[in-house]
Coordinates of C-alpha atoms and ligand atoms in Angstrom, one line a residue:
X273 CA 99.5 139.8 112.1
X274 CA 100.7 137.7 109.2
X275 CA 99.9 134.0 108.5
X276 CA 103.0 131.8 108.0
X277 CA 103.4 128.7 106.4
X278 CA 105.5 125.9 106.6
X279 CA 105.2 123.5 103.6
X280 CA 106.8 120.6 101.5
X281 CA 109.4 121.1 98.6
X282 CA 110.1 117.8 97.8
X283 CA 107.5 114.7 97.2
X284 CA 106.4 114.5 100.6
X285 CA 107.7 113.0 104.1
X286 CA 110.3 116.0 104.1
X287 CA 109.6 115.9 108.1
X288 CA 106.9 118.6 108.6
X289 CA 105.4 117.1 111.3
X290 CA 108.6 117.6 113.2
X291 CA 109.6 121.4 112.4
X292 CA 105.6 122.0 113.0
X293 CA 105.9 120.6 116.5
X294 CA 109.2 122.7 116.9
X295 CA 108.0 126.5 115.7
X296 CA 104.3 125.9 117.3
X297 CA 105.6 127.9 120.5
X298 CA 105.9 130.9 118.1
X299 CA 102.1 131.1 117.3
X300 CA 98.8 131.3 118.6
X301 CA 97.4 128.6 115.9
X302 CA 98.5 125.8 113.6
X303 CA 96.3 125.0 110.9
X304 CA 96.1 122.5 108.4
X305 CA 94.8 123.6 104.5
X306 CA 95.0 120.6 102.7
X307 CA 94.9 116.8 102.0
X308 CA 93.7 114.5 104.2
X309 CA 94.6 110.9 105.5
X310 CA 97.2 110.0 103.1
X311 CA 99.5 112.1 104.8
X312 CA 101.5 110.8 108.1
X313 CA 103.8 113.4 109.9
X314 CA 105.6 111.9 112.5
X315 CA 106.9 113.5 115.6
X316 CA 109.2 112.7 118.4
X317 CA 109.5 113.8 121.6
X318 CA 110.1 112.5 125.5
X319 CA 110.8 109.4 123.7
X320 CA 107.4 108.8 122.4
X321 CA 107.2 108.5 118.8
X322 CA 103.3 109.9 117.0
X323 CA 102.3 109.7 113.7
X324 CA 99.4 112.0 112.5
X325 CA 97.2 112.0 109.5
X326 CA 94.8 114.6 109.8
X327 CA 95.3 116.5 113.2
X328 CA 97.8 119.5 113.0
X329 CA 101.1 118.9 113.9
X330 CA 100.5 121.9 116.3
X331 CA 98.4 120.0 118.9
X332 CA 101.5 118.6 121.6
X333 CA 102.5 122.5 122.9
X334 CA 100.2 123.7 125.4
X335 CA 96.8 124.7 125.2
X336 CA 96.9 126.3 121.7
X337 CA 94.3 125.9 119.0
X338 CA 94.5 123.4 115.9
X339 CA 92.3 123.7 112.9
X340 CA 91.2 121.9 110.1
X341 CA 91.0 123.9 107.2
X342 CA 88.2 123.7 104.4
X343 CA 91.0 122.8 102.2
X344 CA 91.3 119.5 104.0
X345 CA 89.4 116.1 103.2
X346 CA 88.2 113.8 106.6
X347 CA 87.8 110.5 107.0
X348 CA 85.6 110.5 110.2
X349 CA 86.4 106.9 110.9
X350 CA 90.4 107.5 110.5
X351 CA 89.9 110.4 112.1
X352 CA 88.3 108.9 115.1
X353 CA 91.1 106.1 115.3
X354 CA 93.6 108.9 115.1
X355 CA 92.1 111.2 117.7
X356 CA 91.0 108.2 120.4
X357 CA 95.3 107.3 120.4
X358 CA 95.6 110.9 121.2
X359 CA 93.5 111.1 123.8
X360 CA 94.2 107.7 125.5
X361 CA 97.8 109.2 125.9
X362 CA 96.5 111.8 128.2
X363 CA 95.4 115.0 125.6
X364 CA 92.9 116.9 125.3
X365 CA 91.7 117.3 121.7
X366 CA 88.1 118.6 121.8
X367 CA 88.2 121.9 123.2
X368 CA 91.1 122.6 121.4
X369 CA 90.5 121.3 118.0
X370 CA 88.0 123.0 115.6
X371 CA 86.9 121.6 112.0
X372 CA 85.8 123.6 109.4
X373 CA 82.4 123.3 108.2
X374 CA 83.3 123.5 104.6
X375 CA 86.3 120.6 104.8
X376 CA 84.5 117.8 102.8
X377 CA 84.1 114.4 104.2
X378 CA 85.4 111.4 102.8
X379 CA 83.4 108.3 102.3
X380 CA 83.7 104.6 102.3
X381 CA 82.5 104.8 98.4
X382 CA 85.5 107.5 98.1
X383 CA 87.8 104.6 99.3
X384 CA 86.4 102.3 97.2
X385 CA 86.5 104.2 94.0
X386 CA 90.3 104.7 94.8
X387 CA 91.1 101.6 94.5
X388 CA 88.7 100.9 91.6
X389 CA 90.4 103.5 89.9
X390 CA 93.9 102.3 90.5
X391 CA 93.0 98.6 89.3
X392 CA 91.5 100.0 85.9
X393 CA 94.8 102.0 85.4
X394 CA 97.3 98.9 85.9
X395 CA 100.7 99.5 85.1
X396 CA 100.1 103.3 85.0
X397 CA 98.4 103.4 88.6
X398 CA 99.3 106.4 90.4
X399 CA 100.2 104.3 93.8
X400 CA 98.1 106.6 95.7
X401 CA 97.6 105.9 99.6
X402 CA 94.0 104.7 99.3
X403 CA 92.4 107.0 101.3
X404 CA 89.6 108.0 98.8
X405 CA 91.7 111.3 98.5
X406 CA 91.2 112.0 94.7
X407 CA 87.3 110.7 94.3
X408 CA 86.2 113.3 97.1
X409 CA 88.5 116.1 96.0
X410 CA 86.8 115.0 92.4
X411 CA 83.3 115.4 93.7
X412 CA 84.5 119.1 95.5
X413 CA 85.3 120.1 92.3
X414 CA 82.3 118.6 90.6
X415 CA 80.2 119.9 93.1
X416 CA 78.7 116.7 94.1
X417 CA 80.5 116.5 97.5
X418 CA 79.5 116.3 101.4
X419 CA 80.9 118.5 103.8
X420 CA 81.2 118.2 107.5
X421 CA 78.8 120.8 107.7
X422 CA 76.1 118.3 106.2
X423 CA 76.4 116.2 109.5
X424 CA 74.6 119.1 110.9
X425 CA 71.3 119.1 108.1
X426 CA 69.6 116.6 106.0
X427 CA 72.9 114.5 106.5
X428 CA 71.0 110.5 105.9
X429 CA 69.4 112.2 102.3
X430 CA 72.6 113.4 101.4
X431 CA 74.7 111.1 102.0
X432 CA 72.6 108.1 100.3
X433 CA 72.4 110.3 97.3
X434 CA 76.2 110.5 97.4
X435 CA 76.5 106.6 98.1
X436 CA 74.0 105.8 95.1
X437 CA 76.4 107.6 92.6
X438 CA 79.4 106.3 93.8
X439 CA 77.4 102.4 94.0
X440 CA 76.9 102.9 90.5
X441 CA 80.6 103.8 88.9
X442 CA 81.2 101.2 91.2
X443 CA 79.0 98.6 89.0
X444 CA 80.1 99.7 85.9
X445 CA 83.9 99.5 86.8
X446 CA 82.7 95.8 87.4
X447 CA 84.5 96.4 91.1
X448 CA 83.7 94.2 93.7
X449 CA 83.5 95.0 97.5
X450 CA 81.5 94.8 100.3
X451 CA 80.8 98.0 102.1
X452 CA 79.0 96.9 105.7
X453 CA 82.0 97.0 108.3
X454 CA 83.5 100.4 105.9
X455 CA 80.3 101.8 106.9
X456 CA 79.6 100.7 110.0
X457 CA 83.1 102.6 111.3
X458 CA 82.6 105.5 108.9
X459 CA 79.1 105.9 111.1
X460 CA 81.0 105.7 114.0
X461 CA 83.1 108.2 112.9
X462 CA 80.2 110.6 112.6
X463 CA 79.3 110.2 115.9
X464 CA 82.2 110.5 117.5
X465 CA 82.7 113.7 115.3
X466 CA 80.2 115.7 116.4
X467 CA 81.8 116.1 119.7
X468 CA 84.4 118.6 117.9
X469 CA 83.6 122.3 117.1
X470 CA 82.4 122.6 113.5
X471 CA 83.5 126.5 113.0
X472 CA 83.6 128.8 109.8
X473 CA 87.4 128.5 109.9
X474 CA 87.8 131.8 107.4
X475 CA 86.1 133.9 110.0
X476 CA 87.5 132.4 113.0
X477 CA 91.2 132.5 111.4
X478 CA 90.4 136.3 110.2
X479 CA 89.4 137.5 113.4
X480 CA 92.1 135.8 115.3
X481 CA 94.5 137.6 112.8
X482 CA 92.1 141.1 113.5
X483 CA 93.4 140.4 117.5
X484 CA 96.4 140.3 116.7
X485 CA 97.6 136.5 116.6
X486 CA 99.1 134.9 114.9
X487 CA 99.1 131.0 112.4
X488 CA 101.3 128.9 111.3
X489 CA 99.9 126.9 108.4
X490 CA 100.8 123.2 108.2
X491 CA 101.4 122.2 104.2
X492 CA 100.8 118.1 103.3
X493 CA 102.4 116.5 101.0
X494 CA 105.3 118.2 99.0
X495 CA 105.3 120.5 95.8
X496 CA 106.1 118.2 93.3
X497 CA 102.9 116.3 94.3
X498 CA 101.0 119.7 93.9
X499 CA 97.8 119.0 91.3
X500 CA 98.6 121.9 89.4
X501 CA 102.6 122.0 89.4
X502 CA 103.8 118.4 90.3
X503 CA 104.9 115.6 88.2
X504 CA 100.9 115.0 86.7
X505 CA 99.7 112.9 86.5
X506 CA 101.7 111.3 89.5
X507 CA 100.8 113.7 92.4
X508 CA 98.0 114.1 94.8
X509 CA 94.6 115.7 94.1
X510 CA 95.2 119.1 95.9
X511 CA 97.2 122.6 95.7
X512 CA 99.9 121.7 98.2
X513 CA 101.8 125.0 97.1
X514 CA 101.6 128.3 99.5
X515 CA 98.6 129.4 97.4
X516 CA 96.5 126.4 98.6
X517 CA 96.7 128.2 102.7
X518 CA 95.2 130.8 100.4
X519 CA 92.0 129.0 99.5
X520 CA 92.5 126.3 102.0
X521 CA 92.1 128.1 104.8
X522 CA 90.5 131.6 103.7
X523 CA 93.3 133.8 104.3
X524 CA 93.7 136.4 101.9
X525 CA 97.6 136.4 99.8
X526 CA 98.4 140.0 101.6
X527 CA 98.1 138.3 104.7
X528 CA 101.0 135.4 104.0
X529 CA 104.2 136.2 105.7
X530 CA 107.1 134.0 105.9
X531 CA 107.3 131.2 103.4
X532 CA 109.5 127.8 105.0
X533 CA 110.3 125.3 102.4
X534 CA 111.6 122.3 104.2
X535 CA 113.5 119.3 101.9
X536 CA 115.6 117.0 102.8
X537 CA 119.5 116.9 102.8
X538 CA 119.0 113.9 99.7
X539 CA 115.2 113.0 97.9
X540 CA 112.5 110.4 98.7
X541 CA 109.3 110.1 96.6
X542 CA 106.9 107.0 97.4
X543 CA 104.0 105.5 94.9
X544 CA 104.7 105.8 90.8
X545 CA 106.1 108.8 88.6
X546 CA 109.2 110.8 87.6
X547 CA 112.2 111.0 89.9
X548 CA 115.6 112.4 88.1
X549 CA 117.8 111.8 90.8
X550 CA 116.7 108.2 92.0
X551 CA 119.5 105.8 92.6
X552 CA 118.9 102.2 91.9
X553 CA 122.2 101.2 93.1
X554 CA 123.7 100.6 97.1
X555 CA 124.0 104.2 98.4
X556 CA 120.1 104.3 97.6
X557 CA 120.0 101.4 99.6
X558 CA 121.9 103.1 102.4
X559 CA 120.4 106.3 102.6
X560 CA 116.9 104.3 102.7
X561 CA 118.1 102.5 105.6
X562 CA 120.2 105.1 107.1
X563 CA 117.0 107.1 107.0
X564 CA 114.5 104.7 107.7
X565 CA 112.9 105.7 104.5
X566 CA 109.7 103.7 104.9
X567 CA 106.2 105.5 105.0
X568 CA 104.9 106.3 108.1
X569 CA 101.3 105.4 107.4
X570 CA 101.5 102.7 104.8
X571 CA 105.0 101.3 105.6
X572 CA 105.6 101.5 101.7
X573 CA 109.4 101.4 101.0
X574 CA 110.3 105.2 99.5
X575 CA 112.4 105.6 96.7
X576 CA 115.5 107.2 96.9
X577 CA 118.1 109.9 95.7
X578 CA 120.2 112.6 95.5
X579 CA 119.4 116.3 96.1
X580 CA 117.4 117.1 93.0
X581 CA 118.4 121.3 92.9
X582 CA 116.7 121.8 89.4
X583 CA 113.1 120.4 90.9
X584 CA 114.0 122.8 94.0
X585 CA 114.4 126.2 92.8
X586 CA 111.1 125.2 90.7
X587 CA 109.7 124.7 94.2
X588 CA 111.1 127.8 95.9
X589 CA 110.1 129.9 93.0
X590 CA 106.5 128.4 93.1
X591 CA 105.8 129.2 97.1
X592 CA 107.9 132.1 97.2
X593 CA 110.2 130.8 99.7
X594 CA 111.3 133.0 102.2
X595 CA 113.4 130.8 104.8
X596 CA 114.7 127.2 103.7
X597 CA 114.6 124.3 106.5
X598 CA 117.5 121.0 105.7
X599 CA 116.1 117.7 107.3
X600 CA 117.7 114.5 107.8
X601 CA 121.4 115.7 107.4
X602 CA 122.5 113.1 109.9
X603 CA 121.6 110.6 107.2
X604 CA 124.7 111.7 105.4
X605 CA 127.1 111.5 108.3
X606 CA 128.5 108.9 107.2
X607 CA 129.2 109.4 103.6
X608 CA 132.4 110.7 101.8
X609 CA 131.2 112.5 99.3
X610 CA 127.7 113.6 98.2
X611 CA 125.9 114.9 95.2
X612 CA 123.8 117.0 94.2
X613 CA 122.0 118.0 90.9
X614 CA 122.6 120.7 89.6
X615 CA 120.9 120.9 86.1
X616 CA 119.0 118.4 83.8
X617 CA 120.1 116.9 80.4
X618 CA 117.6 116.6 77.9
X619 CA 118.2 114.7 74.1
X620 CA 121.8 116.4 75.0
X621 CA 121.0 119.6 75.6
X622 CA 121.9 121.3 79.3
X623 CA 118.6 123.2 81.1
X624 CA 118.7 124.6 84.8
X625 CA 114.6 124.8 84.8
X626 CA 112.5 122.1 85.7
X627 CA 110.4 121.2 82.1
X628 CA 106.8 120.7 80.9
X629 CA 107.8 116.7 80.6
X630 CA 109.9 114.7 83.0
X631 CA 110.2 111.4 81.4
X632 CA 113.2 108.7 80.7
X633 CA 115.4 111.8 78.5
X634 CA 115.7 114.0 81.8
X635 CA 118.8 113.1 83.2
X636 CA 120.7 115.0 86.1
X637 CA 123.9 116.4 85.8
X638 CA 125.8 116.3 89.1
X639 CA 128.4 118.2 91.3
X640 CA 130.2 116.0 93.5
X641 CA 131.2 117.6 97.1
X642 CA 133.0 116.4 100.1
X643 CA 130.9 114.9 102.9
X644 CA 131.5 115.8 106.5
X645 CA 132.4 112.3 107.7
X646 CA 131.1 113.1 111.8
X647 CA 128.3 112.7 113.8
X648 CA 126.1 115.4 113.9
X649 CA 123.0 113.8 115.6
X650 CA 124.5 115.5 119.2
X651 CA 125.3 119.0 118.1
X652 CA 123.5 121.5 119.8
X653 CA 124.7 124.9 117.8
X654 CA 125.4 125.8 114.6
X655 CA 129.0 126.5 115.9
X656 CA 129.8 122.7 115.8
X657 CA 128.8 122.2 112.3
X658 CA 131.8 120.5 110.7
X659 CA 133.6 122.7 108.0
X660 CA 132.0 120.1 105.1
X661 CA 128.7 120.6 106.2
X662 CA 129.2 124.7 106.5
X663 CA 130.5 124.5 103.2
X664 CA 127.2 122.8 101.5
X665 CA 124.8 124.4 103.3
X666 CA 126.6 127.6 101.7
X667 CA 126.2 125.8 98.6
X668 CA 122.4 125.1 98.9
X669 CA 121.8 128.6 100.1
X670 CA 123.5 130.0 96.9
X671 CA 121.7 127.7 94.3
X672 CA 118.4 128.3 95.9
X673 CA 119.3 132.0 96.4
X674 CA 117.4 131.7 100.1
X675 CA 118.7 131.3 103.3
X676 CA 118.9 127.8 105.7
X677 CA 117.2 129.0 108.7
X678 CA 116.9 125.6 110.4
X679 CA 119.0 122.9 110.2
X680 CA 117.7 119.1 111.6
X681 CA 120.0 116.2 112.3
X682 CA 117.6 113.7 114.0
X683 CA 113.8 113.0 114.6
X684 CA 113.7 114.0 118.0
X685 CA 112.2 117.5 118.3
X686 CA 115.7 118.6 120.4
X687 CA 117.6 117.8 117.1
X688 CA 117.1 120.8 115.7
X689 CA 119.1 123.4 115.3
X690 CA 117.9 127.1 114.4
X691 CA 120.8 128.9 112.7
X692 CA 122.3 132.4 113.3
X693 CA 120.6 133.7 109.7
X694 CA 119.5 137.7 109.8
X695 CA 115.6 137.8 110.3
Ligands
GDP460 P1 106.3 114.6 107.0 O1 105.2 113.8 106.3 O2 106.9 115.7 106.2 O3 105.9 115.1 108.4 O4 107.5 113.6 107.3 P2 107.4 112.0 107.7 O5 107.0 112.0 109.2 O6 106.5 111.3 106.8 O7 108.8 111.5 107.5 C1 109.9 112.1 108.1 C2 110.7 110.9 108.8 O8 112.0 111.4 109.2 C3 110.0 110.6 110.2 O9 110.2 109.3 110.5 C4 110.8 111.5 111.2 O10 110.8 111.0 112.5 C5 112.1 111.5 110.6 N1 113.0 112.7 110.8 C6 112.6 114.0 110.8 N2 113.7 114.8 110.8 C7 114.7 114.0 110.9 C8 116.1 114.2 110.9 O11 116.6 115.4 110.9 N3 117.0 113.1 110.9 C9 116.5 111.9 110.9 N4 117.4 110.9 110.9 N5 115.2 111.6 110.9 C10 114.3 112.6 110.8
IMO461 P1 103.0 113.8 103.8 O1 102.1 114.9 104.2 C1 104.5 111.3 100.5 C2 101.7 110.4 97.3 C3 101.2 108.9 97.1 C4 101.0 108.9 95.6 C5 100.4 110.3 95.3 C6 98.9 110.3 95.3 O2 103.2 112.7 104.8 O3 104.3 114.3 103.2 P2 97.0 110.2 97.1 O4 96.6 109.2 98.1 O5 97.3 111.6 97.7 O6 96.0 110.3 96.0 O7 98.3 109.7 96.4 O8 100.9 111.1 96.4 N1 101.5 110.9 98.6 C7 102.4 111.2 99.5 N2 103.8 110.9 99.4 N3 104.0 112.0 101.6 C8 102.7 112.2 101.6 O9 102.2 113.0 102.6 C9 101.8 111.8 100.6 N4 100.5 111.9 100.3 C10 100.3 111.4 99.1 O10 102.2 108.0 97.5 O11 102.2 108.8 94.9
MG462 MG1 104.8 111.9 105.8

C-alpha cells in the first residue's frame, strides 16, 4: 500500500487538523513527521472545539492508530497537558498512540535558549512560538540531542550532560531565568510518558504497509516555513515538505502516494518575515476577523492577504502535489470581488517563479475576479457552488495545473465538501 500525505502550502494554520480528522476514515494510520508543539490544529466536531499540538489529528475516529514520528520534537510536559484534556473528555490515548523512539525530546533548557535566542536577535527575531523548537532540532543535527528512547537508559547522566551545555550558552548570553517549576513539569512529563508505547516507528509503519494498510501522514506547519525552501531565515527549524514523511517517518519515496496540498482561499502567515501579498489596509482587517485569524496556540494575531499564486505553484512543485484542498472559502462570502496574485514584480521586471530573495522589491501583480456574494457555510454538494465560486476554483485549478479535490466552507468537520474530480 502507499503512504499519503496531507501537508501545508501556505505559512501554516491552513486548517490541517480539520481535513486530517475528515480523510482519517480512509486509513489504517495517521502519523505525524514533523515539528512539535508550536503547531496547533484545531478541529471541530459535535460542537466541541480541540486544539492539538503534538497528537495526530487522526486520534477522534475509532480505534485507529496515531504515531509520532522520529521526525517530531516532544515536550513531555506539553505533551502531558495535551493528552490529560484528551483523556478527561472520555478518549483513550495509550493503547492507541505509539512514540517513536528516535523523536528527540525537548527540554526546559531548549525553551529557554529560544527565547535567549530571540532577545539577542531584536528587531530581526524570527517570532517563533517558544517552544524550544529550533535549539532541539539544532542539537539533532549537532548530534548533541536526547531522544525519547534515552528515558529508557542512562536517562539522569544524559540529560544533565545536556542541561550543563545548554546552562552554559545560557550564562554567556547573560540570560536570566529560573528553571525549578520548568523542570519540575518537564519531570512530570517523563513520567507520565512512559505510560505510551515507545516503538521503532520505521519498522512498525513498514510492516503495517507489508499487510497491506495503509497511512496518512499529517504535515505541520506550511511550505513556506520549510528550513530548506521557506522564506529563511523566517521559517521553522524542520523539512515540512513531502520529503520530510520521507525521513520523518522512515518511509521510503517509492512508497509516497497521493500528495494533498491544502491553502487557504486568501494567506495568513504569523511571527516575522516576507509576505508579498499582505494587506495593511481594512479588507485585511476583515478577512482576519471574518476568519478568526488568531493562532490557536498562542492567540498571536496572523497577518493577512490575498492568494499568493506565485509562492503556490513554488509549493505544489516542491511536494509534488497530487490533489489540492481550498479552506476557509466561507471567509470570502461576503466579498465582491477578490484577488489573487498572479506574478511578482521585481526592480520592474515581471517573474512567475518564486525568487532566491523576497524582500521590500517583490511586489505582486494581481487579477481581480468577481466574488460569489452567498453563503456557502450550508452547502452540502458541489452542485450548489455558486457560478463565481465554480469559476475561481477553475481558475486556481488552472494556475496550479492540479485539481481541487476538497473544497471547505466552515470549521466544523461536516463543512466539507469532497468534489466530483476523476481519481
Ligand atoms: P492547522 O494548523 O493547519 O491545523 O490550522 P489551524 O487550526 O491553526 O487554523 C485553522 C483555523 O481555521 C481553525 O480555527 C479552524 O477551526 C478554522 N477552519 C478550518 N477550516 C475552515 C473553513 O473552511 N472555514 C472557516 N471559517 N474556518 C475554518
Ligand atoms: P501549524 O502546524 C503557523 C511559525 C512561527 C515563526 C516560525 C518559527 O499550526 O500550521 P518555531 O516556533 O517553529 O521555531 O517558529 O514558524 N510557525 C507557525 N506558523 N502555523 C504553525 O503550525 C507554525 N509553527 C511555527 O510563528 O514564524
Ligand atoms: Mg495551526
Amino acid at each position: 500500500m502507499k503512504v499519503d500525505v496531507l501537508l501545508g502550502l501556505q505559512w501554516g494554520d491552513e486548517g490541517k487538523g480539520k481535513v486530517v480528522d475528515v480523510l482519517t476514515p480512509n486509513y489504517d494510520v495517521v502519523a505525524r513527521f514533523q515539528g512539535g508543539p508550536n503547531a496547533g490544529h484545531t478541529l471541530e466536531f459535535e460542537g466541541q472545539k480541540y486544539v492539538l499540538r503534538s497528537i495526530p489529528s487522526g486520534i477522534f475516529q475509532g480505534d485507529k492508530v496515531n504515531i509520532i514520528g522520529n521526525g517530531v520534537v516532544l515536550d513531555p510536559a506539553l505533551f502531558k497537558a495535551e493528552a490529560e484534556s484528551l483523556e478527561a473528555s472520555g478518549h483513550n490515548l495509550k493503547e492507541r498512540l505509539h512514540i517513536s523512539k528516535k523523536a528527540h525530546l525537548i527540554l526546559p533548557t531548549h525553551r529557554l535558549l529560544d527565547a535567549a535566542y530571540e532577545a539577542a536577535k531584536g528587531d530581526a527575531k524570527v517570532g517563533t512560538t517558544g517552544k524550544g523548537i529550533g535549539p532541539t532540532y539544532t542539537d539533532k543535527i549537532s548530534r548533541n540531542g536526547v531522544r525519547v528512547g534515552d528515558i529508557l537508559h542512562n536517562f539522569d547522566a544524559i540529560y544533565s550532560q545536556a542541561k550543563a551545555r545548554h546552562e552554559a550558552i545560557l550564562k554567556n548570553l547573560n540570560f536570566e531565568y529560573d528553571l525549578t517549576q520548568l523542570e519540575k513539569e518537564w519531570f512530570e512529563g517523563i513520567e507520565y510518558l512512559k505510560q505510551f508505547h515507545f516503538v521503532d516507528s520505521e519498522h512498525e509503519i513498514n510492516n503495517l504497509l507489508r499487510d497491506g494498510k495503509s497511512v496518512l501522514c499529517e504535515g505541520a506547519q506550511g511550505t513556506m516555513l520549510d528550513i530548506d525552501f521557506g522564506s529563511y531565515p523566517f521559517v521553522t527549524s524542520s523539512n515540512t515538505v513531502c520529503a520530510g514523511a520521507c525521513t520523518g517517518l522512515g518511509v521510503a519515496p517509492n512508497r509516497i502516494g497521493e500528495v494533498f496540498g491544502i491553502f487557504k482561499a486568501y494567506c495568513t502567515r504569523v511571527g516575522s518575515g516576507p509576505f508579498p501579498t499582505e494587506l495593511f489596509d481594512e479588507t485585511g482587517e476583515t478577512i482576519c476577523q471574518i476568519g478568526h485569524e488568531y493562532g490557536a496556540v498562542t492567540g498571536r494575531k496572523r497577518r493577512c492577504g490575498w492568494i499568493d499564486l506565485v509562492a503556490l505553484r513554488y509549493s505544489v512543485m516542491i511536494n509534488g502535489v497530487t490533489k489540492l484542498i481550498m479552506m476557509k472559502s466561507d471567509v470570502l462570502d461576503t466579498f465582491e470581488t477578490i484577488k489573487a496574485c498572479v506574478a511578482y514584480k521585481v526592480n520592474g521586471e515581471e517573474i512567475d517563479y518564486f525568487p532566491y530573495d523576497i524582500n521590500e522589491n517583490v511586489e505582486p501583480v494581481y487579477v481581480e475576479l468577481p466574488a460569489w456574494q452567498v453563503d456557502m457555510t450550508k452547502m452540502q454538494s458541489e452542485d450548489e457552488f455558486p457560478e463565481e465560486f465554480n469559476a475561481y476554483v477553475s481558475f486556481l485549478e488552472e494556475q496550479l495545473e492540479t485539481p481541487i479535490k476538497i473544497v471547505s466552507v466552515g470549521p466544523d468537520r461536516d463543512q466539507t465538501i469532497i468534489r466530483y474530480t476523476e481519481d
